Amino acid sequence: MVIPVHDVNPVRRTPYVTYALIAANVLVFLYTPGLAGSVAGDSGLSQLCHLQAFLDHYAALPQELIHHQMPRLVPTGDVGAGPQGAGCVVGPPDYDKSPPLSVFTAMFLHGSWLHLLGNMLFLLIFGNNIEDRMGHVRFTLFYVACGFAAAYGFALLNDNSSDPLIGASGAIAGVLGAYLVLYPKARVWVLVPFLIFLPLRLPAWLVLGFWFVLQAVYSSGEGVSTAGTVAYAAHVVGFLVGMLLAWPLRPGTPPPPEPRRLLWGRQARHSW
């Protein structure tokens, strides 16, 4: 997997929505119960139980999205002792949960710093241009629509799953799909892990196309041993929906500027 660090595609307006989404995701992560301890290196049972209870309340569960049935027992956040030792206490839920609303709240939840920073990096690099092309309001609606489509698409394929679905990946996948449609020839600086991280400037169609192919392969369970821990199918759905929604904007989208060539030797001296 390549790591994007910058795209050669300037914007005309400040991407306030993109910045606001990044700030909101970071703040929610910092205030997520049970994660503060894990960030500091404390991953005890109490932290785990608090996190499980919080996610069960605010994350999207495929089983709930499709069947609209709340589980009879959910984690309470407390630690208790049973025949097999200490564990998280479960009991009847003391809250009413709206499955559609949980899709929205789940878009701001992340399970680790790596999960958060990876998503925010892609949103920062590619989201500003999509917001610039769509405008602030339309980009906000587009982002949410891609997130909902990704969550429900994954739920339809995994309707009996009770594993929490969290993260902004589905919505950001939609942003990547839109970028591929609108700016396929834009140049993107990436780091390619090959013994060391090699910086390369590649066209967006190659970077994002390769990313999509990987997600599609991983969603089938090929090439990964832990496919169940990452909702690759949600990435695929979000990406395709983003492409479809952005397609009508393609005719009026100005092309990105041509990147300056890298000059060497005598050519470089003449350019001064």
PDB file of C-alpha atoms in Angstrom:
ATOM      1  CA  MET A   1       0.000   0.000   0.000  1.00  0.00           C
ATOM      2  CA  VAL A   2       1.303   3.441  -0.910  1.00  0.00           C
ATOM      3  CA  ILE A   3       0.975   6.352   1.512  1.00  0.00           C
ATOM      4  CA  PRO A   4      -0.216   9.645  -0.049  1.00  0.00           C
ATOM      5  CA  VAL A   5       1.351  12.785   1.375  1.00  0.00           C
ATOM      6  CA  HIS A   6       0.347  15.592  -1.026  1.00  0.00           C
ATOM      7  CA  ASP A   7      -1.491  16.190  -4.281  1.00  0.00           C
ATOM      8  CA  VAL A   8      -0.532  18.723  -6.945  1.00  0.00           C
ATOM      9  CA  ASN A   9      -4.020  20.175  -7.227  1.00  0.00           C
ATOM     10  CA  PRO A  10      -4.571  23.627  -5.655  1.00  0.00           C
ATOM     11  CA  VAL A  11      -7.986  24.775  -4.433  1.00  0.00           C
ATOM     12  CA  ARG A  12      -9.780  28.085  -4.911  1.00  0.00           C
ATOM     13  CA  ARG A  13     -11.502  28.267  -1.531  1.00  0.00           C
ATOM     14  CA  THR A  14     -10.721  27.240   2.035  1.00  0.00           C
ATOM     15  CA  PRO A  15     -12.052  23.717   2.739  1.00  0.00           C
ATOM     16  CA  TYR A  16     -13.819  24.576   5.975  1.00  0.00           C
ATOM     17  CA  VAL A  17     -15.968  21.433   5.996  1.00  0.00           C
ATOM     18  CA  THR A  18     -12.958  19.161   5.504  1.00  0.00           C
ATOM     19  CA  TYR A  19     -11.131  20.858   8.379  1.00  0.00           C
ATOM     20  CA  ALA A  20     -14.246  20.686  10.561  1.00  0.00           C
ATOM     21  CA  LEU A  21     -14.670  16.965   9.887  1.00  0.00           C
ATOM     22  CA  ILE A  22     -11.064  16.289  10.816  1.00  0.00           C
ATOM     23  CA  ALA A  23     -11.378  18.322  14.015  1.00  0.00           C
ATOM     24  CA  ALA A  24     -14.622  16.564  14.961  1.00  0.00           C
ATOM     25  CA  ASN A  25     -13.134  13.114  14.420  1.00  0.00           C
ATOM     26  CA  VAL A  26     -10.083  13.933  16.532  1.00  0.00           C
ATOM     27  CA  LEU A  27     -12.165  15.421  19.355  1.00  0.00           C
ATOM     28  CA  VAL A  28     -14.564  12.465  19.431  1.00  0.00           C
ATOM     29  CA  PHE A  29     -11.620  10.080  19.561  1.00  0.00           C
ATOM     30  CA  LEU A  30     -10.018  11.950  22.456  1.00  0.00           C
ATOM     31  CA  TYR A  31     -13.271  11.897  24.433  1.00  0.00           C
ATOM     32  CA  THR A  32     -14.258   8.314  23.639  1.00  0.00           C
ATOM     33  CA  PRO A  33     -14.557   6.430  26.963  1.00  0.00           C
ATOM     34  CA  GLY A  34     -12.088   3.602  27.228  1.00  0.00           C
ATOM     35  CA  LEU A  35      -9.662   4.967  24.653  1.00  0.00           C
ATOM     36  CA  ALA A  36      -7.883   7.514  26.816  1.00  0.00           C
ATOM     37  CA  GLY A  37      -6.262   4.731  28.803  1.00  0.00           C
ATOM     38  CA  SER A  38      -5.229   2.794  25.709  1.00  0.00           C
ATOM     39  CA  VAL A  39      -3.540   5.889  24.304  1.00  0.00           C
ATOM     40  CA  ALA A  40      -1.528   6.183  27.512  1.00  0.00           C
ATOM     41  CA  GLY A  41      -0.592   2.512  27.363  1.00  0.00           C
ATOM     42  CA  ASP A  42      -3.247   1.230  29.783  1.00  0.00           C
ATOM     43  CA  SER A  43      -5.484  -1.346  28.135  1.00  0.00           C
ATOM     44  CA  GLY A  44      -6.973  -2.950  31.249  1.00  0.00           C
ATOM     45  CA  LEU A  45     -10.281  -4.754  31.510  1.00  0.00           C
ATOM     46  CA  SER A  46     -12.082  -1.689  32.856  1.00  0.00           C
ATOM     47  CA  GLN A  47     -11.029   0.359  29.826  1.00  0.00           C
ATOM     48  CA  LEU A  48     -12.156  -2.433  27.510  1.00  0.00           C
ATOM     49  CA  CYS A  49     -15.571  -2.731  29.163  1.00  0.00           C
ATOM     50  CA  HIS A  50     -16.172   1.018  28.966  1.00  0.00           C
ATOM     51  CA  LEU A  51     -15.224   1.006  25.297  1.00  0.00           C
ATOM     52  CA  GLN A  52     -17.481  -1.953  24.490  1.00  0.00           C
ATOM     53  CA  ALA A  53     -20.449  -0.285  26.175  1.00  0.00           C
ATOM     54  CA  PHE A  54     -19.837   2.995  24.352  1.00  0.00           C
ATOM     55  CA  LEU A  55     -19.479   1.348  20.943  1.00  0.00           C
ATOM     56  CA  ASP A  56     -22.553  -0.803  21.416  1.00  0.00           C
ATOM     57  CA  HIS A  57     -24.508   2.375  22.113  1.00  0.00           C
ATOM     58  CA  TYR A  58     -23.153   4.627  19.345  1.00  0.00           C
ATOM     59  CA  ALA A  59     -21.661   2.333  16.688  1.00  0.00           C
ATOM     60  CA  ALA A  60     -23.641   0.877  13.799  1.00  0.00           C
ATOM     61  CA  LEU A  61     -24.386  -2.851  14.058  1.00  0.00           C
ATOM     62  CA  PRO A  62     -25.336  -4.571  10.780  1.00  0.00           C
ATOM     63  CA  GLN A  63     -27.888  -6.747  12.555  1.00  0.00           C
ATOM     64  CA  GLU A  64     -29.653  -3.666  13.900  1.00  0.00           C
ATOM     65  CA  LEU A  65     -29.514  -1.797  10.577  1.00  0.00           C
ATOM     66  CA  ILE A  66     -31.170  -4.595   8.619  1.00  0.00           C
ATOM     67  CA  HIS A  67     -33.507  -6.220  11.159  1.00  0.00           C
ATOM     68  CA  HIS A  68     -34.140  -3.179  13.408  1.00  0.00           C
ATOM     69  CA  GLN A  69     -33.877  -5.323  16.505  1.00  0.00           C
ATOM     70  CA  MET A  70     -32.054  -4.249  19.631  1.00  0.00           C
ATOM     71  CA  PRO A  71     -30.150  -6.991  21.468  1.00  0.00           C
ATOM     72  CA  ARG A  72     -31.629  -8.108  24.777  1.00  0.00           C
ATOM     73  CA  LEU A  73     -28.296  -7.851  26.567  1.00  0.00           C
ATOM     74  CA  VAL A  74     -25.576  -5.247  25.986  1.00  0.00           C
ATOM     75  CA  PRO A  75     -22.338  -4.357  27.818  1.00  0.00           C
ATOM     76  CA  THR A  76     -22.987  -2.012  30.726  1.00  0.00           C
ATOM     77  CA  GLY A  77     -19.417  -0.774  31.097  1.00  0.00           C
ATOM     78  CA  ASP A  78     -18.948  -2.478  34.463  1.00  0.00           C
ATOM     79  CA  VAL A  79     -16.519  -5.239  35.346  1.00  0.00           C
ATOM     80  CA  GLY A  80     -17.754  -8.340  37.090  1.00  0.00           C
ATOM     81  CA  ALA A  81     -16.661 -11.846  38.055  1.00  0.00           C
ATOM     82  CA  GLY A  82     -18.223 -15.028  36.737  1.00  0.00           C
ATOM     83  CA  PRO A  83     -17.511 -18.767  36.678  1.00  0.00           C
ATOM     84  CA  GLN A  84     -14.754 -18.211  34.098  1.00  0.00           C
ATOM     85  CA  GLY A  85     -13.199 -15.224  35.856  1.00  0.00           C
ATOM     86  CA  ALA A  86     -13.427 -11.449  35.472  1.00  0.00           C
ATOM     87  CA  GLY A  87     -15.240  -9.991  32.475  1.00  0.00           C
ATOM     88  CA  CYS A  88     -17.551  -7.267  31.251  1.00  0.00           C
ATOM     89  CA  VAL A  89     -21.042  -7.187  32.736  1.00  0.00           C
ATOM     90  CA  VAL A  90     -24.007  -7.334  30.343  1.00  0.00           C
ATOM     91  CA  GLY A  91     -27.599  -6.371  31.003  1.00  0.00           C
ATOM     92  CA  PRO A  92     -30.747  -5.018  29.349  1.00  0.00           C
ATOM     93  CA  PRO A  93     -30.083  -1.735  27.504  1.00  0.00           C
ATOM     94  CA  ASP A  94     -31.164   1.360  29.419  1.00  0.00           C
ATOM     95  CA  TYR A  95     -31.321   3.499  26.266  1.00  0.00           C
ATOM     96  CA  ASP A  96     -33.287   3.695  23.028  1.00  0.00           C
ATOM     97  CA  LYS A  97     -31.123   3.412  19.935  1.00  0.00           C
ATOM     98  CA  SER A  98     -31.946   4.599  16.423  1.00  0.00           C
ATOM     99  CA  PRO A  99     -30.110   2.402  13.870  1.00  0.00           C
ATOM    100  CA  PRO A 100     -30.045   5.111  11.143  1.00  0.00           C
ATOM    101  CA  LEU A 101     -28.707   7.667  13.621  1.00  0.00           C
ATOM    102  CA  SER A 102     -26.060   5.183  14.734  1.00  0.00           C
ATOM    103  CA  VAL A 103     -24.678   5.202  11.187  1.00  0.00           C
ATOM    104  CA  PHE A 104     -24.033   8.933  11.529  1.00  0.00           C
ATOM    105  CA  THR A 105     -22.441   8.706  14.977  1.00  0.00           C
ATOM    106  CA  ALA A 106     -20.341   5.716  13.902  1.00  0.00           C
ATOM    107  CA  MET A 107     -18.750   7.856  11.176  1.00  0.00           C
ATOM    108  CA  PHE A 108     -16.919   9.803  13.889  1.00  0.00           C
ATOM    109  CA  LEU A 109     -15.721   6.833  15.945  1.00  0.00           C
ATOM    110  CA  HIS A 110     -12.314   5.181  15.591  1.00  0.00           C
ATOM    111  CA  GLY A 111     -10.727   2.303  17.432  1.00  0.00           C
ATOM    112  CA  SER A 112      -7.091   3.433  17.494  1.00  0.00           C
ATOM    113  CA  TRP A 113      -4.734   6.266  16.635  1.00  0.00           C
ATOM    114  CA  LEU A 114      -3.623   4.409  13.508  1.00  0.00           C
ATOM    115  CA  HIS A 115      -7.231   4.020  12.366  1.00  0.00           C
ATOM    116  CA  LEU A 116      -7.927   7.707  12.973  1.00  0.00           C
ATOM    117  CA  LEU A 117      -4.759   9.156  11.447  1.00  0.00           C
ATOM    118  CA  GLY A 118      -4.962   6.984   8.345  1.00  0.00           C
ATOM    119  CA  ASN A 119      -8.504   8.138   7.621  1.00  0.00           C
ATOM    120  CA  MET A 120      -7.773  11.787   8.335  1.00  0.00           C
ATOM    121  CA  LEU A 121      -4.702  11.763   6.073  1.00  0.00           C
ATOM    122  CA  PHE A 122      -6.757  10.621   3.088  1.00  0.00           C
ATOM    123  CA  LEU A 123      -9.542  13.097   3.921  1.00  0.00           C
ATOM    124  CA  LEU A 124      -7.091  16.005   4.191  1.00  0.00           C
ATOM    125  CA  ILE A 125      -5.333  15.266   0.895  1.00  0.00           C
ATOM    126  CA  PHE A 126      -8.330  14.460  -1.290  1.00  0.00           C
ATOM    127  CA  GLY A 127     -11.290  16.040   0.503  1.00  0.00           C
ATOM    128  CA  ASN A 128     -10.277  19.666  -0.057  1.00  0.00           C
ATOM    129  CA  ASN A 129     -10.516  19.398  -3.854  1.00  0.00           C
ATOM    130  CA  ILE A 130     -13.889  17.645  -3.756  1.00  0.00           C
ATOM    131  CA  GLU A 131     -15.234  20.287  -1.386  1.00  0.00           C
ATOM    132  CA  ASP A 132     -13.796  22.983  -3.660  1.00  0.00           C
ATOM    133  CA  ARG A 133     -15.614  21.490  -6.660  1.00  0.00           C
ATOM    134  CA  MET A 134     -18.936  20.783  -4.936  1.00  0.00           C
ATOM    135  CA  GLY A 135     -19.128  23.656  -2.501  1.00  0.00           C
ATOM    136  CA  HIS A 136     -19.429  23.426   1.271  1.00  0.00           C
ATOM    137  CA  VAL A 137     -23.080  22.377   1.570  1.00  0.00           C
ATOM    138  CA  ARG A 138     -23.127  19.854  -1.269  1.00  0.00           C
ATOM    139  CA  PHE A 139     -19.869  18.340  -0.069  1.00  0.00           C
ATOM    140  CA  THR A 140     -21.313  17.871   3.418  1.00  0.00           C
ATOM    141  CA  LEU A 141     -24.366  16.096   2.023  1.00  0.00           C
ATOM    142  CA  PHE A 142     -22.165  14.051  -0.315  1.00  0.00           C
ATOM    143  CA  TYR A 143     -19.904  12.956   2.542  1.00  0.00           C
ATOM    144  CA  VAL A 144     -22.810  11.849   4.721  1.00  0.00           C
ATOM    145  CA  ALA A 145     -24.546  10.087   1.819  1.00  0.00           C
ATOM    146  CA  CYS A 146     -21.425   8.069   1.017  1.00  0.00           C
ATOM    147  CA  GLY A 147     -21.052   7.130   4.667  1.00  0.00           C
ATOM    148  CA  PHE A 148     -24.643   5.908   4.882  1.00  0.00           C
ATOM    149  CA  ALA A 149     -24.393   4.005   1.596  1.00  0.00           C
ATOM    150  CA  ALA A 150     -21.177   2.303   2.728  1.00  0.00           C
ATOM    151  CA  ALA A 151     -22.647   1.278   6.105  1.00  0.00           C
ATOM    152  CA  TYR A 152     -25.898  -0.080   4.707  1.00  0.00           C
ATOM    153  CA  GLY A 153     -24.105  -1.753   1.824  1.00  0.00           C
ATOM    154  CA  PHE A 154     -21.848  -3.576   4.257  1.00  0.00           C
ATOM    155  CA  ALA A 155     -24.824  -4.445   6.481  1.00  0.00           C
ATOM    156  CA  LEU A 156     -26.738  -5.996   3.584  1.00  0.00           C
ATOM    157  CA  LEU A 157     -23.784  -8.290   2.920  1.00  0.00           C
ATOM    158  CA  ASN A 158     -23.366  -9.090   6.631  1.00  0.00           C
ATOM    159  CA  ASP A 159     -26.914  -8.838   7.965  1.00  0.00           C
ATOM    160  CA  ASN A 160     -26.359 -11.244  10.861  1.00  0.00           C
ATOM    161  CA  SER A 161     -23.195  -9.576  12.138  1.00  0.00           C
ATOM    162  CA  SER A 162     -23.270  -7.995  15.598  1.00  0.00           C
ATOM    163  CA  ASP A 163     -19.758  -6.535  15.359  1.00  0.00           C
ATOM    164  CA  PRO A 164     -19.688  -2.731  15.711  1.00  0.00           C
ATOM    165  CA  LEU A 165     -19.112  -0.849  12.472  1.00  0.00           C
ATOM    166  CA  ILE A 166     -17.109   2.319  13.142  1.00  0.00           C
ATOM    167  CA  GLY A 167     -14.919   4.782  11.292  1.00  0.00           C
ATOM    168  CA  ALA A 168     -15.073   7.411   8.574  1.00  0.00           C
ATOM    169  CA  SER A 169     -13.589   5.036   5.993  1.00  0.00           C
ATOM    170  CA  GLY A 170     -16.831   4.523   4.044  1.00  0.00           C
ATOM    171  CA  ALA A 171     -17.456   8.251   3.632  1.00  0.00           C
ATOM    172  CA  ILE A 172     -13.811   8.923   2.789  1.00  0.00           C
ATOM    173  CA  ALA A 173     -13.883   6.095   0.246  1.00  0.00           C
ATOM    174  CA  GLY A 174     -16.657   8.073  -1.453  1.00  0.00           C
ATOM    175  CA  VAL A 175     -14.353  11.103  -1.521  1.00  0.00           C
ATOM    176  CA  LEU A 176     -11.657   8.990  -3.175  1.00  0.00           C
ATOM    177  CA  GLY A 177     -14.124   7.722  -5.767  1.00  0.00           C
ATOM    178  CA  ALA A 178     -15.174  11.281  -6.575  1.00  0.00           C
ATOM    179  CA  TYR A 179     -11.549  12.361  -6.866  1.00  0.00           C
ATOM    180  CA  LEU A 180     -10.850   9.552  -9.332  1.00  0.00           C
ATOM    181  CA  VAL A 181     -13.760  10.707 -11.506  1.00  0.00           C
ATOM    182  CA  LEU A 182     -13.032  14.441 -11.344  1.00  0.00           C
ATOM    183  CA  TYR A 183      -9.227  14.572 -11.197  1.00  0.00           C
ATOM    184  CA  PRO A 184      -7.826  11.322 -12.625  1.00  0.00           C
ATOM    185  CA  LYS A 185      -4.743  13.069 -14.049  1.00  0.00           C
ATOM    186  CA  ALA A 186      -3.822  15.017 -10.908  1.00  0.00           C
ATOM    187  CA  ARG A 187      -0.397  14.127  -9.581  1.00  0.00           C
ATOM    188  CA  VAL A 188      -0.085  12.731  -6.073  1.00  0.00           C
ATOM    189  CA  TRP A 189       3.117  12.485  -4.074  1.00  0.00           C
ATOM    190  CA  VAL A 190       3.222   9.135  -2.299  1.00  0.00           C
ATOM    191  CA  LEU A 191       5.623   7.134  -0.180  1.00  0.00           C
ATOM    192  CA  VAL A 192       6.174   3.611  -1.451  1.00  0.00           C
ATOM    193  CA  PRO A 193       7.561   1.133   1.121  1.00  0.00           C
ATOM    194  CA  PHE A 194      10.434  -0.652  -0.616  1.00  0.00           C
ATOM    195  CA  LEU A 195      13.209  -1.312   1.929  1.00  0.00           C
ATOM    196  CA  ILE A 196      12.869   2.410   2.632  1.00  0.00           C
ATOM    197  CA  PHE A 197      10.008   4.815   1.868  1.00  0.00           C
ATOM    198  CA  LEU A 198      10.552   6.008  -1.696  1.00  0.00           C
ATOM    199  CA  PRO A 199       8.847   9.311  -2.651  1.00  0.00           C
ATOM    200  CA  LEU A 200       7.133   9.124  -6.044  1.00  0.00           C
ATOM    201  CA  ARG A 201       4.801  11.431  -7.964  1.00  0.00           C
ATOM    202  CA  LEU A 202       2.071   9.312  -9.514  1.00  0.00           C
ATOM    203  CA  PRO A 203      -1.209  10.074 -11.314  1.00  0.00           C
ATOM    204  CA  ALA A 204      -4.310   9.922  -9.145  1.00  0.00           C
ATOM    205  CA  TRP A 205      -5.917   7.239 -11.310  1.00  0.00           C
ATOM    206  CA  LEU A 206      -3.034   4.906 -10.502  1.00  0.00           C
ATOM    207  CA  VAL A 207      -2.938   5.657  -6.751  1.00  0.00           C
ATOM    208  CA  LEU A 208      -6.706   5.495  -6.198  1.00  0.00           C
ATOM    209  CA  GLY A 209      -7.281   2.714  -8.702  1.00  0.00           C
ATOM    210  CA  PHE A 210      -4.689   0.575  -6.931  1.00  0.00           C
ATOM    211  CA  TRP A 211      -6.307   1.389  -3.572  1.00  0.00           C
ATOM    212  CA  PHE A 212      -9.735   0.347  -4.849  1.00  0.00           C
ATOM    213  CA  VAL A 213      -8.457  -2.920  -6.308  1.00  0.00           C
ATOM    214  CA  LEU A 214      -6.863  -3.771  -2.959  1.00  0.00           C
ATOM    215  CA  GLN A 215     -10.111  -3.084  -1.111  1.00  0.00           C
ATOM    216  CA  ALA A 216     -12.052  -5.238  -3.561  1.00  0.00           C
ATOM    217  CA  VAL A 217      -9.576  -8.106  -3.204  1.00  0.00           C
ATOM    218  CA  TYR A 218      -9.497  -7.835   0.575  1.00  0.00           C
ATOM    219  CA  SER A 219     -13.310  -7.702   0.788  1.00  0.00           C
ATOM    220  CA  SER A 220     -13.389 -11.184  -0.739  1.00  0.00           C
ATOM    221  CA  GLY A 221     -11.077 -12.439   1.997  1.00  0.00           C
ATOM    222  CA  GLU A 222      -8.117 -12.910  -0.340  1.00  0.00           C
ATOM    223  CA  GLY A 223      -4.699 -11.682   0.730  1.00  0.00           C
ATOM    224  CA  VAL A 224      -5.582 -10.992   4.373  1.00  0.00           C
ATOM    225  CA  SER A 225      -5.911 -13.247   7.386  1.00  0.00           C
ATOM    226  CA  THR A 226      -8.098 -10.858   9.414  1.00  0.00           C
ATOM    227  CA  ALA A 227     -10.625  -9.661   6.832  1.00  0.00           C
ATOM    228  CA  GLY A 228     -13.351  -9.681   9.481  1.00  0.00           C
ATOM    229  CA  THR A 229     -11.756  -6.848  11.480  1.00  0.00           C
ATOM    230  CA  VAL A 230     -11.895  -4.313   8.636  1.00  0.00           C
ATOM    231  CA  ALA A 231     -15.051  -3.497   6.670  1.00  0.00           C
ATOM    232  CA  TYR A 232     -13.436  -3.637   3.232  1.00  0.00           C
ATOM    233  CA  ALA A 233     -16.822  -4.132   1.578  1.00  0.00           C
ATOM    234  CA  ALA A 234     -17.924  -0.771   3.019  1.00  0.00           C
ATOM    235  CA  HIS A 235     -14.906   0.852   1.353  1.00  0.00           C
ATOM    236  CA  VAL A 236     -15.872  -0.673  -1.993  1.00  0.00           C
ATOM    237  CA  VAL A 237     -19.497   0.472  -1.727  1.00  0.00           C
ATOM    238  CA  GLY A 238     -18.542   3.981  -0.590  1.00  0.00           C
ATOM    239  CA  PHE A 239     -16.025   4.336  -3.426  1.00  0.00           C
ATOM    240  CA  LEU A 240     -18.524   3.288  -6.102  1.00  0.00           C
ATOM    241  CA  VAL A 241     -21.255   5.553  -4.716  1.00  0.00           C
ATOM    242  CA  GLY A 242     -18.804   8.466  -4.644  1.00  0.00           C
ATOM    243  CA  MET A 243     -17.963   7.856  -8.305  1.00  0.00           C
ATOM    244  CA  LEU A 244     -21.632   7.783  -9.299  1.00  0.00           C
ATOM    245  CA  LEU A 245     -22.526  10.955  -7.387  1.00  0.00           C
ATOM    246  CA  ALA A 246     -19.545  12.861  -8.778  1.00  0.00           C
ATOM    247  CA  TRP A 247     -20.008  11.764 -12.390  1.00  0.00           C
ATOM    248  CA  PRO A 248     -22.492  14.551 -13.342  1.00  0.00           C
ATOM    249  CA  LEU A 249     -19.899  17.149 -12.256  1.00  0.00           C
ATOM    250  CA  ARG A 250     -17.181  15.789 -14.523  1.00  0.00           C
ATOM    251  CA  PRO A 251     -17.940  17.839 -17.692  1.00  0.00           C
ATOM    252  CA  GLY A 252     -17.529  21.198 -15.932  1.00  0.00           C
ATOM    253  CA  THR A 253     -14.505  20.300 -13.817  1.00  0.00           C
ATOM    254  CA  PRO A 254     -11.347  22.194 -14.815  1.00  0.00           C
ATOM    255  CA  PRO A 255      -8.293  19.942 -15.163  1.00  0.00           C
ATOM    256  CA  PRO A 256      -5.561  20.165 -12.522  1.00  0.00           C
ATOM    257  CA  PRO A 257      -2.479  22.221 -13.443  1.00  0.00           C
ATOM    258  CA  GLU A 258       0.311  20.459 -15.242  1.00  0.00           C
ATOM    259  CA  PRO A 259       3.036  19.597 -12.712  1.00  0.00           C
ATOM    260  CA  ARG A 260       6.438  21.155 -13.282  1.00  0.00           C
ATOM    261  CA  ARG A 261       8.977  18.748 -14.690  1.00  0.00           C
ATOM    262  CA  LEU A 262      11.978  17.810 -12.616  1.00  0.00           C
ATOM    263  CA  LEU A 263      15.019  19.340 -14.345  1.00  0.00           C
ATOM    264  CA  TRP A 264      18.540  18.061 -14.096  1.00  0.00           C
ATOM    265  CA  GLY A 265      22.005  19.229 -15.093  1.00  0.00           C
ATOM    266  CA  ARG A 266      22.236  21.887 -17.820  1.00  0.00           C
ATOM    267  CA  GLN A 267      18.451  22.256 -18.085  1.00  0.00           C
ATOM    268  CA  ALA A 268      18.254  23.085 -14.401  1.00  0.00           C
ATOM    269  CA  ARG A 269      20.987  25.731 -14.686  1.00  0.00           C
ATOM    270  CA  HIS A 270      19.238  27.415 -17.640  1.00  0.00           C
ATOM    271  CA  SER A 271      15.992  27.666 -15.697  1.00  0.00           C
ATOM    272  CA  TRP A 272      17.424  29.933 -13.001  1.00  0.00           C
TER     273      TRP A 272
END
